[in-house]
PDB file of C-alpha atoms in Angstrom:
ATOM      1  CA  MET A 699      86.109  73.977  98.072  1.00  0.00           C
ATOM      2  CA  LYS A 700      82.844  75.904  97.804  1.00  0.00           C
ATOM      3  CA  ARG A 701      83.268  79.408  96.393  1.00  0.00           C
ATOM      4  CA  PRO A 702      81.855  82.072  98.778  1.00  0.00           C
ATOM      5  CA  GLU A 703      79.313  84.466  97.300  1.00  0.00           C
ATOM      6  CA  TRP A 704      81.660  87.408  97.912  1.00  0.00           C
ATOM      7  CA  ALA A 705      84.505  85.864  95.894  1.00  0.00           C
ATOM      8  CA  PRO A 706      84.857  87.470  92.435  1.00  0.00           C
ATOM      9  CA  ASP A 707      84.498  85.123  89.480  1.00  0.00           C
ATOM     10  CA  GLY A 708      87.717  83.966  87.880  1.00  0.00           C
ATOM     11  CA  ILE A 709      90.008  83.953  90.918  1.00  0.00           C
ATOM     12  CA  ASP A 710      91.754  80.730  91.925  1.00  0.00           C
ATOM     13  CA  ILE A 711      90.605  80.045  95.475  1.00  0.00           C
ATOM     14  CA  GLU A 712      92.918  77.033  95.688  1.00  0.00           C
ATOM     15  CA  ARG A 713      96.087  79.142  95.360  1.00  0.00           C
ATOM     16  CA  PRO A 714      97.182  81.336  98.284  1.00  0.00           C
ATOM     17  CA  SER A 715      97.133  85.110  97.818  1.00  0.00           C
ATOM     18  CA  VAL A 716      99.524  87.340  99.736  1.00  0.00           C
ATOM     19  CA  ALA A 717      96.763  89.940 100.227  1.00  0.00           C
ATOM     20  CA  ARG A 718      94.420  87.357 101.737  1.00  0.00           C
ATOM     21  CA  MET A 719      97.201  85.884 103.895  1.00  0.00           C
ATOM     22  CA  TYR A 720      97.856  89.394 105.232  1.00  0.00           C
ATOM     23  CA  ASP A 721      94.137  89.729 105.909  1.00  0.00           C
ATOM     24  CA  TYR A 722      94.324  86.503 107.930  1.00  0.00           C
ATOM     25  CA  TYR A 723      97.300  87.766 109.973  1.00  0.00           C
ATOM     26  CA  LEU A 724      95.269  90.883 110.835  1.00  0.00           C
ATOM     27  CA  GLY A 725      92.272  88.829 111.945  1.00  0.00           C
ATOM     28  CA  GLY A 726      90.176  89.414 108.828  1.00  0.00           C
ATOM     29  CA  SER A 727      87.634  87.058 107.325  1.00  0.00           C
ATOM     30  CA  HIS A 728      88.156  87.557 103.584  1.00  0.00           C
ATOM     31  CA  ASN A 729      90.455  84.615 102.988  1.00  0.00           C
ATOM     32  CA  PHE A 730      90.126  81.026 101.806  1.00  0.00           C
ATOM     33  CA  ALA A 731      91.322  77.704 103.200  1.00  0.00           C
ATOM     34  CA  ALA A 732      94.408  77.801 100.955  1.00  0.00           C
ATOM     35  CA  ASP A 733      95.298  81.258 102.299  1.00  0.00           C
ATOM     36  CA  ARG A 734      94.819  80.154 105.892  1.00  0.00           C
ATOM     37  CA  ALA A 735      96.932  77.042 105.382  1.00  0.00           C
ATOM     38  CA  ALA A 736      99.789  79.069 103.896  1.00  0.00           C
ATOM     39  CA  ALA A 737      99.499  81.723 106.617  1.00  0.00           C
ATOM     40  CA  GLN A 738      99.532  79.052 109.317  1.00  0.00           C
ATOM     41  CA  ALA A 739     102.650  77.539 107.734  1.00  0.00           C
ATOM     42  CA  MET A 740     104.239  80.978 107.886  1.00  0.00           C
ATOM     43  CA  VAL A 741     103.300  81.318 111.564  1.00  0.00           C
ATOM     44  CA  ALA A 742     104.850  77.897 112.216  1.00  0.00           C
ATOM     45  CA  ALA A 743     108.068  79.092 110.568  1.00  0.00           C
ATOM     46  CA  VAL A 744     107.953  82.642 112.005  1.00  0.00           C
ATOM     47  CA  PRO A 745     105.696  82.790 115.078  1.00  0.00           C
ATOM     48  CA  GLU A 746     105.798  86.605 115.066  1.00  0.00           C
ATOM     49  CA  ALA A 747     104.093  86.814 111.635  1.00  0.00           C
ATOM     50  CA  PRO A 748     100.793  88.268 112.973  1.00  0.00           C
ATOM     51  CA  LEU A 749     102.775  90.697 115.139  1.00  0.00           C
ATOM     52  CA  MET A 750     104.741  91.725 112.054  1.00  0.00           C
ATOM     53  CA  ALA A 751     101.549  92.531 110.147  1.00  0.00           C
ATOM     54  CA  GLN A 752     100.128  94.476 113.092  1.00  0.00           C
ATOM     55  CA  ALA A 753     103.349  96.456 113.549  1.00  0.00           C
ATOM     56  CA  ASN A 754     103.389  97.350 109.885  1.00  0.00           C
ATOM     57  CA  ARG A 755      99.741  98.430 109.996  1.00  0.00           C
ATOM     58  CA  ALA A 756     100.493 100.635 112.999  1.00  0.00           C
ATOM     59  CA  PHE A 757     103.407 102.196 111.078  1.00  0.00           C
ATOM     60  CA  LEU A 758     101.039 102.991 108.201  1.00  0.00           C
ATOM     61  CA  ARG A 759      98.632 104.688 110.600  1.00  0.00           C
ATOM     62  CA  ARG A 760     101.345 106.817 112.205  1.00  0.00           C
ATOM     63  CA  ALA A 761     102.798 107.770 108.817  1.00  0.00           C
ATOM     64  CA  VAL A 762      99.408 108.908 107.489  1.00  0.00           C
ATOM     65  CA  GLN A 763      98.752 110.895 110.672  1.00  0.00           C
ATOM     66  CA  PHE A 764     102.180 112.534 110.308  1.00  0.00           C
ATOM     67  CA  LEU A 765     101.562 113.398 106.653  1.00  0.00           C
ATOM     68  CA  ALA A 766      98.121 114.820 107.344  1.00  0.00           C
ATOM     69  CA  GLY A 767      99.775 116.972 109.992  1.00  0.00           C
ATOM     70  CA  GLN A 768     102.212 118.179 107.318  1.00  0.00           C
ATOM     71  CA  GLY A 769      99.302 119.402 105.210  1.00  0.00           C
ATOM     72  CA  VAL A 770      99.056 116.502 102.753  1.00  0.00           C
ATOM     73  CA  ARG A 771      95.578 116.179 101.251  1.00  0.00           C
ATOM     74  CA  GLN A 772      96.225 113.558  98.545  1.00  0.00           C
ATOM     75  CA  PHE A 773      97.224 109.931  99.132  1.00  0.00           C
ATOM     76  CA  LEU A 774      98.057 107.237  96.572  1.00  0.00           C
ATOM     77  CA  ASP A 775      98.163 103.892  98.410  1.00  0.00           C
ATOM     78  CA  ILE A 776      99.745 101.247  96.161  1.00  0.00           C
ATOM     79  CA  GLY A 777      99.300  97.670  97.347  1.00  0.00           C
ATOM     80  CA  SER A 778      96.540  98.712  99.733  1.00  0.00           C
ATOM     81  CA  GLY A 779      95.249  95.195 100.410  1.00  0.00           C
ATOM     82  CA  ILE A 780      91.888  94.044 101.722  1.00  0.00           C
ATOM     83  CA  PRO A 781      90.052  96.738 103.728  1.00  0.00           C
ATOM     84  CA  THR A 782      90.482  96.432 107.466  1.00  0.00           C
ATOM     85  CA  VAL A 783      90.284  98.676 110.518  1.00  0.00           C
ATOM     86  CA  GLY A 784      92.274 101.884 110.098  1.00  0.00           C
ATOM     87  CA  ASN A 785      92.219 102.313 106.334  1.00  0.00           C
ATOM     88  CA  VAL A 786      94.126 105.276 104.926  1.00  0.00           C
ATOM     89  CA  HIS A 787      91.042 107.298 103.995  1.00  0.00           C
ATOM     90  CA  GLU A 788      89.613 106.860 107.497  1.00  0.00           C
ATOM     91  CA  ILE A 789      92.815 108.104 109.118  1.00  0.00           C
ATOM     92  CA  ALA A 790      93.410 110.950 106.660  1.00  0.00           C
ATOM     93  CA  GLN A 791      89.814 112.182 106.531  1.00  0.00           C
ATOM     94  CA  ARG A 792      89.524 112.101 110.309  1.00  0.00           C
ATOM     95  CA  ALA A 793      92.364 114.620 110.411  1.00  0.00           C
ATOM     96  CA  THR A 794      91.424 116.518 107.236  1.00  0.00           C
ATOM     97  CA  PRO A 795      87.905 115.832 105.885  1.00  0.00           C
ATOM     98  CA  ASP A 796      88.845 117.098 102.414  1.00  0.00           C
ATOM     99  CA  ALA A 797      91.611 114.499 101.958  1.00  0.00           C
ATOM    100  CA  ARG A 798      91.445 112.417  98.763  1.00  0.00           C
ATOM    101  CA  VAL A 799      92.658 108.826  98.604  1.00  0.00           C
ATOM    102  CA  VAL A 800      93.231 106.405  95.725  1.00  0.00           C
ATOM    103  CA  TYR A 801      93.787 102.760  96.612  1.00  0.00           C
ATOM    104  CA  VAL A 802      95.621 100.503  94.166  1.00  0.00           C
ATOM    105  CA  ASP A 803      95.834  96.727  94.431  1.00  0.00           C
ATOM    106  CA  VAL A 804      96.278  93.842  92.025  1.00  0.00           C
ATOM    107  CA  ASP A 805      94.216  91.363  94.075  1.00  0.00           C
ATOM    108  CA  PRO A 806      90.572  91.192  92.846  1.00  0.00           C
ATOM    109  CA  VAL A 807      89.237  90.380  96.334  1.00  0.00           C
ATOM    110  CA  ALA A 808      90.958  93.458  97.755  1.00  0.00           C
ATOM    111  CA  VAL A 809      89.558  95.613  94.954  1.00  0.00           C
ATOM    112  CA  ALA A 810      86.024  94.205  95.202  1.00  0.00           C
ATOM    113  CA  HIS A 811      85.814  94.791  98.937  1.00  0.00           C
ATOM    114  CA  SER A 812      87.355  98.228  98.660  1.00  0.00           C
ATOM    115  CA  ARG A 813      84.710  99.206  96.115  1.00  0.00           C
ATOM    116  CA  GLU A 814      81.986  97.949  98.433  1.00  0.00           C
ATOM    117  CA  LEU A 815      83.433  99.871 101.378  1.00  0.00           C
ATOM    118  CA  LEU A 816      83.871 103.071  99.361  1.00  0.00           C
ATOM    119  CA  ASP A 817      80.471 103.103  97.685  1.00  0.00           C
ATOM    120  CA  GLY A 818      79.161 106.662  97.880  1.00  0.00           C
ATOM    121  CA  ASP A 819      82.496 108.204  98.933  1.00  0.00           C
ATOM    122  CA  ASP A 820      83.380 110.674  96.173  1.00  0.00           C
ATOM    123  CA  ARG A 821      86.770 111.519  97.715  1.00  0.00           C
ATOM    124  CA  THR A 822      88.079 107.950  97.656  1.00  0.00           C
ATOM    125  CA  THR A 823      88.367 105.319  94.937  1.00  0.00           C
ATOM    126  CA  VAL A 824      90.121 102.050  94.110  1.00  0.00           C
ATOM    127  CA  VAL A 825      91.999 100.889  91.013  1.00  0.00           C
ATOM    128  CA  GLN A 826      93.009  97.335  90.091  1.00  0.00           C
ATOM    129  CA  GLU A 827      96.630  97.588  88.994  1.00  0.00           C
ATOM    130  CA  ASP A 828     100.129  96.384  89.863  1.00  0.00           C
ATOM    131  CA  LEU A 829     103.067  98.425  91.189  1.00  0.00           C
ATOM    132  CA  ARG A 830     105.130  96.796  88.432  1.00  0.00           C
ATOM    133  CA  HIS A 831     103.131  98.955  86.002  1.00  0.00           C
ATOM    134  CA  ALA A 832     103.719 102.319  87.650  1.00  0.00           C
ATOM    135  CA  ASP A 833     103.123 104.164  84.370  1.00  0.00           C
ATOM    136  CA  ARG A 834      99.656 102.611  84.053  1.00  0.00           C
ATOM    137  CA  ILE A 835      98.815 103.602  87.633  1.00  0.00           C
ATOM    138  CA  LEU A 836      99.759 107.217  86.934  1.00  0.00           C
ATOM    139  CA  ALA A 837      97.719 107.304  83.722  1.00  0.00           C
ATOM    140  CA  HIS A 838      94.610 105.599  85.095  1.00  0.00           C
ATOM    141  CA  PRO A 839      91.493 107.810  84.731  1.00  0.00           C
ATOM    142  CA  GLU A 840      90.375 107.203  88.334  1.00  0.00           C
ATOM    143  CA  VAL A 841      93.801 108.222  89.618  1.00  0.00           C
ATOM    144  CA  ARG A 842      93.717 111.353  87.463  1.00  0.00           C
ATOM    145  CA  ARG A 843      90.182 112.140  88.575  1.00  0.00           C
ATOM    146  CA  LEU A 844      91.111 112.440  92.249  1.00  0.00           C
ATOM    147  CA  ILE A 845      94.830 113.209  92.291  1.00  0.00           C
ATOM    148  CA  ASP A 846      96.191 116.580  91.156  1.00  0.00           C
ATOM    149  CA  PHE A 847      99.854 115.889  90.464  1.00  0.00           C
ATOM    150  CA  ASP A 848     100.596 119.623  90.393  1.00  0.00           C
ATOM    151  CA  GLN A 849     100.046 119.551  94.167  1.00  0.00           C
ATOM    152  CA  PRO A 850     101.865 117.471  96.821  1.00  0.00           C
ATOM    153  CA  VAL A 851     100.914 113.799  96.969  1.00  0.00           C
ATOM    154  CA  ALA A 852     101.837 111.112  99.489  1.00  0.00           C
ATOM    155  CA  VAL A 853     102.683 107.836  97.746  1.00  0.00           C
ATOM    156  CA  LEU A 854     102.391 104.848 100.081  1.00  0.00           C
ATOM    157  CA  VAL A 855     104.143 101.596  99.140  1.00  0.00           C
ATOM    158  CA  VAL A 856     103.718  99.744 102.405  1.00  0.00           C
ATOM    159  CA  ALA A 857     104.444  96.008 102.821  1.00  0.00           C
ATOM    160  CA  VAL A 858     104.671  95.594  99.039  1.00  0.00           C
ATOM    161  CA  LEU A 859     108.291  95.845  97.931  1.00  0.00           C
ATOM    162  CA  HIS A 860     109.215  92.423  99.331  1.00  0.00           C
ATOM    163  CA  PHE A 861     107.026  91.024  96.535  1.00  0.00           C
ATOM    164  CA  VAL A 862     108.938  92.984  93.867  1.00  0.00           C
ATOM    165  CA  SER A 863     112.155  91.296  92.745  1.00  0.00           C
ATOM    166  CA  ASP A 864     115.262  93.130  91.639  1.00  0.00           C
ATOM    167  CA  ASP A 865     114.510  91.817  88.145  1.00  0.00           C
ATOM    168  CA  ASP A 866     111.352  93.977  88.242  1.00  0.00           C
ATOM    169  CA  ARG A 867     113.568  97.046  88.848  1.00  0.00           C
ATOM    170  CA  PRO A 868     111.947  98.544  91.962  1.00  0.00           C
ATOM    171  CA  ALA A 869     114.228 101.594  91.863  1.00  0.00           C
ATOM    172  CA  GLU A 870     113.061 102.341  88.314  1.00  0.00           C
ATOM    173  CA  LEU A 871     109.405 101.883  89.292  1.00  0.00           C
ATOM    174  CA  LEU A 872     109.828 104.352  92.148  1.00  0.00           C
ATOM    175  CA  ARG A 873     111.613 106.810  89.857  1.00  0.00           C
ATOM    176  CA  THR A 874     108.629 106.647  87.499  1.00  0.00           C
ATOM    177  CA  LEU A 875     106.333 107.538  90.377  1.00  0.00           C
ATOM    178  CA  ARG A 876     108.700 110.267  91.593  1.00  0.00           C
ATOM    179  CA  SER A 877     108.823 111.854  88.132  1.00  0.00           C
ATOM    180  CA  ALA A 878     105.072 112.572  88.340  1.00  0.00           C
ATOM    181  CA  LEU A 879     105.206 114.232  91.758  1.00  0.00           C
ATOM    182  CA  ALA A 880     105.274 117.913  92.643  1.00  0.00           C
ATOM    183  CA  PRO A 881     107.840 119.299  95.093  1.00  0.00           C
ATOM    184  CA  GLY A 882     106.652 118.781  98.652  1.00  0.00           C
ATOM    185  CA  SER A 883     105.366 115.277  97.869  1.00  0.00           C
ATOM    186  CA  TRP A 884     106.164 112.299 100.065  1.00  0.00           C
ATOM    187  CA  LEU A 885     107.109 108.626  99.783  1.00  0.00           C
ATOM    188  CA  VAL A 886     106.357 106.022 102.461  1.00  0.00           C
ATOM    189  CA  LEU A 887     108.061 102.636 102.119  1.00  0.00           C
ATOM    190  CA  SER A 888     108.165  99.527 104.248  1.00  0.00           C
ATOM    191  CA  GLN A 889     109.096  95.932 103.606  1.00  0.00           C
ATOM    192  CA  ALA A 890     110.241  92.741 105.286  1.00  0.00           C
ATOM    193  CA  SER A 891     113.907  92.475 106.206  1.00  0.00           C
ATOM    194  CA  ALA A 892     115.966  89.572 107.475  1.00  0.00           C
ATOM    195  CA  ASP A 893     118.552  91.801 109.157  1.00  0.00           C
ATOM    196  CA  GLY A 894     119.547  90.105 112.392  1.00  0.00           C
ATOM    197  CA  ARG A 895     117.224  87.111 111.934  1.00  0.00           C
ATOM    198  CA  PRO A 896     118.250  83.428 111.622  1.00  0.00           C
ATOM    199  CA  GLY A 897     118.967  82.256 108.083  1.00  0.00           C
ATOM    200  CA  ALA A 898     116.861  79.116 108.567  1.00  0.00           C
ATOM    201  CA  GLU A 899     113.837  81.242 109.463  1.00  0.00           C
ATOM    202  CA  ARG A 900     114.256  83.293 106.298  1.00  0.00           C
ATOM    203  CA  ALA A 901     114.515  80.137 104.181  1.00  0.00           C
ATOM    204  CA  GLU A 902     111.302  78.732 105.673  1.00  0.00           C
ATOM    205  CA  ALA A 903     109.433  81.995 105.089  1.00  0.00           C
ATOM    206  CA  GLU A 904     110.624  82.143 101.477  1.00  0.00           C
ATOM    207  CA  ALA A 905     109.491  78.529 100.970  1.00  0.00           C
ATOM    208  CA  VAL A 906     105.966  79.393 102.189  1.00  0.00           C
ATOM    209  CA  TYR A 907     105.622  82.347  99.835  1.00  0.00           C
ATOM    210  CA  ARG A 908     106.818  80.343  96.849  1.00  0.00           C
ATOM    211  CA  ARG A 909     103.385  78.692  97.091  1.00  0.00           C
ATOM    212  CA  THR A 910     101.861  82.026  96.053  1.00  0.00           C
ATOM    213  CA  ASP A 911     102.175  84.136  92.904  1.00  0.00           C
ATOM    214  CA  ASN A 912     104.383  86.552  94.869  1.00  0.00           C
ATOM    215  CA  PRO A 913     107.566  85.026  96.300  1.00  0.00           C
ATOM    216  CA  LEU A 914     109.464  87.022  98.911  1.00  0.00           C
ATOM    217  CA  TRP A 915     112.339  89.321  98.039  1.00  0.00           C
ATOM    218  CA  ILE A 916     113.969  90.269 101.335  1.00  0.00           C
ATOM    219  CA  ARG A 917     116.076  93.467 101.531  1.00  0.00           C
ATOM    220  CA  SER A 918     118.424  95.039 104.028  1.00  0.00           C
ATOM    221  CA  ARG A 919     118.109  98.479 105.600  1.00  0.00           C
ATOM    222  CA  ARG A 920     120.820  99.733 103.246  1.00  0.00           C
ATOM    223  CA  GLU A 921     118.917  98.466 100.197  1.00  0.00           C
ATOM    224  CA  LEU A 922     115.620 100.012 101.282  1.00  0.00           C
ATOM    225  CA  THR A 923     117.311 103.314 102.094  1.00  0.00           C
ATOM    226  CA  ALA A 924     118.705 103.406  98.550  1.00  0.00           C
ATOM    227  CA  LEU A 925     115.146 103.189  97.172  1.00  0.00           C
ATOM    228  CA  PHE A 926     114.425 106.621  98.666  1.00  0.00           C
ATOM    229  CA  ASP A 927     116.667 108.118  95.968  1.00  0.00           C
ATOM    230  CA  GLY A 928     115.577 111.711  95.332  1.00  0.00           C
ATOM    231  CA  PHE A 929     113.701 111.979  98.636  1.00  0.00           C
ATOM    232  CA  GLU A 930     115.023 113.411 101.884  1.00  0.00           C
ATOM    233  CA  LEU A 931     114.373 111.000 104.729  1.00  0.00           C
ATOM    234  CA  VAL A 932     112.715 112.466 107.801  1.00  0.00           C
ATOM    235  CA  GLU A 933     113.864 111.445 111.258  1.00  0.00           C
ATOM    236  CA  PRO A 934     114.454 108.743 112.362  1.00  0.00           C
ATOM    237  CA  GLY A 935     115.248 107.497 108.838  1.00  0.00           C
ATOM    238  CA  VAL A 936     114.817 103.842 107.824  1.00  0.00           C
ATOM    239  CA  VAL A 937     114.275 101.833 111.007  1.00  0.00           C
ATOM    240  CA  TRP A 938     112.325  98.869 112.346  1.00  0.00           C
ATOM    241  CA  VAL A 939     108.745 100.067 111.906  1.00  0.00           C
ATOM    242  CA  PRO A 940     107.885 100.181 115.652  1.00  0.00           C
ATOM    243  CA  GLN A 941     110.793 102.642 116.013  1.00  0.00           C
ATOM    244  CA  TRP A 942     109.360 105.095 113.491  1.00  0.00           C
ATOM    245  CA  ARG A 943     107.924 107.912 115.628  1.00  0.00           C
ATOM    246  CA  PRO A 944     106.385 105.558 118.225  1.00  0.00           C
ATOM    247  CA  GLU A 945     103.528 106.798 120.373  1.00  0.00           C
ATOM    248  CA  SER A 946     105.262 105.459 123.488  1.00  0.00           C
ATOM    249  CA  THR A 947     108.766 104.338 124.370  1.00  0.00           C
ATOM    250  CA  ASP A 948     107.436 100.873 125.206  1.00  0.00           C
ATOM    251  CA  ALA A 949     106.189 100.409 121.629  1.00  0.00           C
ATOM    252  CA  ALA A 950     109.742 100.327 120.270  1.00  0.00           C
ATOM    253  CA  GLU A 951     111.045  97.616 122.600  1.00  0.00           C
ATOM    254  CA  ASP A 952     112.219  94.475 120.761  1.00  0.00           C
ATOM    255  CA  ALA A 953     111.433  96.351 117.549  1.00  0.00           C
ATOM    256  CA  GLU A 954     113.425  93.928 115.409  1.00  0.00           C
ATOM    257  CA  ARG A 955     110.789  91.269 116.122  1.00  0.00           C
ATOM    258  CA  SER A 956     108.523  93.157 113.708  1.00  0.00           C
ATOM    259  CA  ALA A 957     110.854  92.114 110.827  1.00  0.00           C
ATOM    260  CA  PHE A 958     109.633  95.178 108.917  1.00  0.00           C
ATOM    261  CA  ILE A 959     111.769  98.201 108.154  1.00  0.00           C
ATOM    262  CA  GLY A 960     110.335 101.454 106.883  1.00  0.00           C
ATOM    263  CA  GLY A 961     110.693 105.181 106.516  1.00  0.00           C
ATOM    264  CA  VAL A 962     109.217 108.377 105.097  1.00  0.00           C
ATOM    265  CA  GLY A 963     110.901 110.757 102.649  1.00  0.00           C
ATOM    266  CA  ARG A 964     110.069 114.216 101.274  1.00  0.00           C
ATOM    267  CA  LEU A 965     110.613 115.379  97.705  1.00  0.00           C
ATOM    268  CA  ASP A 966     112.123 118.866  97.693  1.00  0.00           C
ATOM    269  CA  GLY A 967     112.067 121.177  94.726  1.00  0.00           C
TER     270      GLY A 967
END
């Protein structure tokens, strides 16, 4: 396979990446044949896969709009992925031009394209790091340059936790992040759930993602709710993502087809 000019040196273009598969679901072009093959296998197993990605992206947009309306001016987006329409800084800065955003992703393609997109934007930056190293994210100079942790911050961990196994202690990682936050900060979480879906479908999806470096770790609504420990959930709590403050009643119909659950919580003093 010929390596595209935009592909950073050193990445394995023969092995699927979850960030590039997600880019494919959203109609992006920064993916390789291996990513497309894995994504197409996922669509064969779960035909709603592109719909799931779109529903999750719409949840992210609504959550950022809500937070901007609550006066949040600082956003830390962990697992931000490859830039696409409706990035966090675009949404936040449209509502509040002084908003500051730090993107964090482990995928070098996502980071390279984020840097290209953000060139010249002194209120937004990107860091290559992994949620599994929450302490390193908090200590990173670029994070510290833009984020004042003495003021409220919105931490976004959207469509990431299903790639973090229980062995990686997600609750502990989130506690590390929470410990750095000022009262009035926020946490946004979403992840894939198999609640109410056929077991065979889940098994096929897990088999597809075992081809990547990030196998799936599906959780229930109860498990995701527990990860908001220390935060007060805002209405409507942890729900299928189309049900989280939808812009129309029609948007929440057949919400379970999205396969993503999510919610937003506030850290009180």
